[in-house]
PDB file of C-alpha atoms in Angstrom:
ATOM      1  CA  GLN A 255    -178.337  32.162  84.296  1.00  0.00           C
ATOM      2  CA  ASN A 256    -181.476  33.708  84.557  1.00  0.00           C
ATOM      3  CA  LYS A 257    -182.798  33.147  81.189  1.00  0.00           C
ATOM      4  CA  LYS A 258    -186.271  31.487  80.786  1.00  0.00           C
ATOM      5  CA  THR A 259    -187.701  29.252  78.523  1.00  0.00           C
ATOM      6  CA  GLY A 260    -190.852  29.944  76.694  1.00  0.00           C
ATOM      7  CA  LEU A 261    -192.778  27.621  79.175  1.00  0.00           C
ATOM      8  CA  GLY A 262    -191.428  29.552  81.816  1.00  0.00           C
ATOM      9  CA  LYS A 263    -191.894  32.757  81.307  1.00  0.00           C
ATOM     10  CA  ILE A 264    -195.776  32.164  80.534  1.00  0.00           C
ATOM     11  CA  ARG A 265    -196.254  30.708  83.913  1.00  0.00           C
ATOM     12  CA  TYR A 266    -194.109  33.636  85.596  1.00  0.00           C
ATOM     13  CA  GLU A 267    -196.775  36.145  83.661  1.00  0.00           C
ATOM     14  CA  LYS A 268    -199.957  34.080  85.134  1.00  0.00           C
ATOM     15  CA  LYS A 269    -198.925  34.652  88.312  1.00  0.00           C
ATOM     16  CA  ARG A 270    -198.483  38.735  87.585  1.00  0.00           C
ATOM     17  CA  ILE A 271    -202.006  38.596  85.620  1.00  0.00           C
ATOM     18  CA  SER A 272    -204.389  40.679  86.838  1.00  0.00           C
ATOM     19  CA  ALA A 273    -208.008  39.354  87.533  1.00  0.00           C
ATOM     20  CA  LYS A 274    -209.409  41.424  84.563  1.00  0.00           C
ATOM     21  CA  ASP A 275    -206.592  40.018  82.225  1.00  0.00           C
ATOM     22  CA  LYS A 276    -207.568  36.549  83.537  1.00  0.00           C
ATOM     23  CA  VAL A 277    -211.269  36.792  82.692  1.00  0.00           C
ATOM     24  CA  TYR A 278    -210.183  37.724  79.159  1.00  0.00           C
ATOM     25  CA  LEU A 279    -207.753  35.472  78.675  1.00  0.00           C
ATOM     26  CA  LEU A 280    -210.564  32.535  80.255  1.00  0.00           C
ATOM     27  CA  PHE A 281    -212.673  34.196  77.740  1.00  0.00           C
ATOM     28  CA  ALA A 282    -210.248  34.351  74.860  1.00  0.00           C
ATOM     29  CA  GLY A 283    -209.522  30.718  75.480  1.00  0.00           C
ATOM     30  CA  LYS A 284    -212.967  29.115  75.163  1.00  0.00           C
ATOM     31  CA  ILE A 285    -213.230  30.572  71.430  1.00  0.00           C
TER      32      ILE A 285
END
């Protein structure tokens, strides 16, 4: 019952993302 959907897992991971990774993802998203 604790199965996560793909989107749910992404949201969960985003909450745990470090500031450094956040900047990297922002940069990667602009490419």
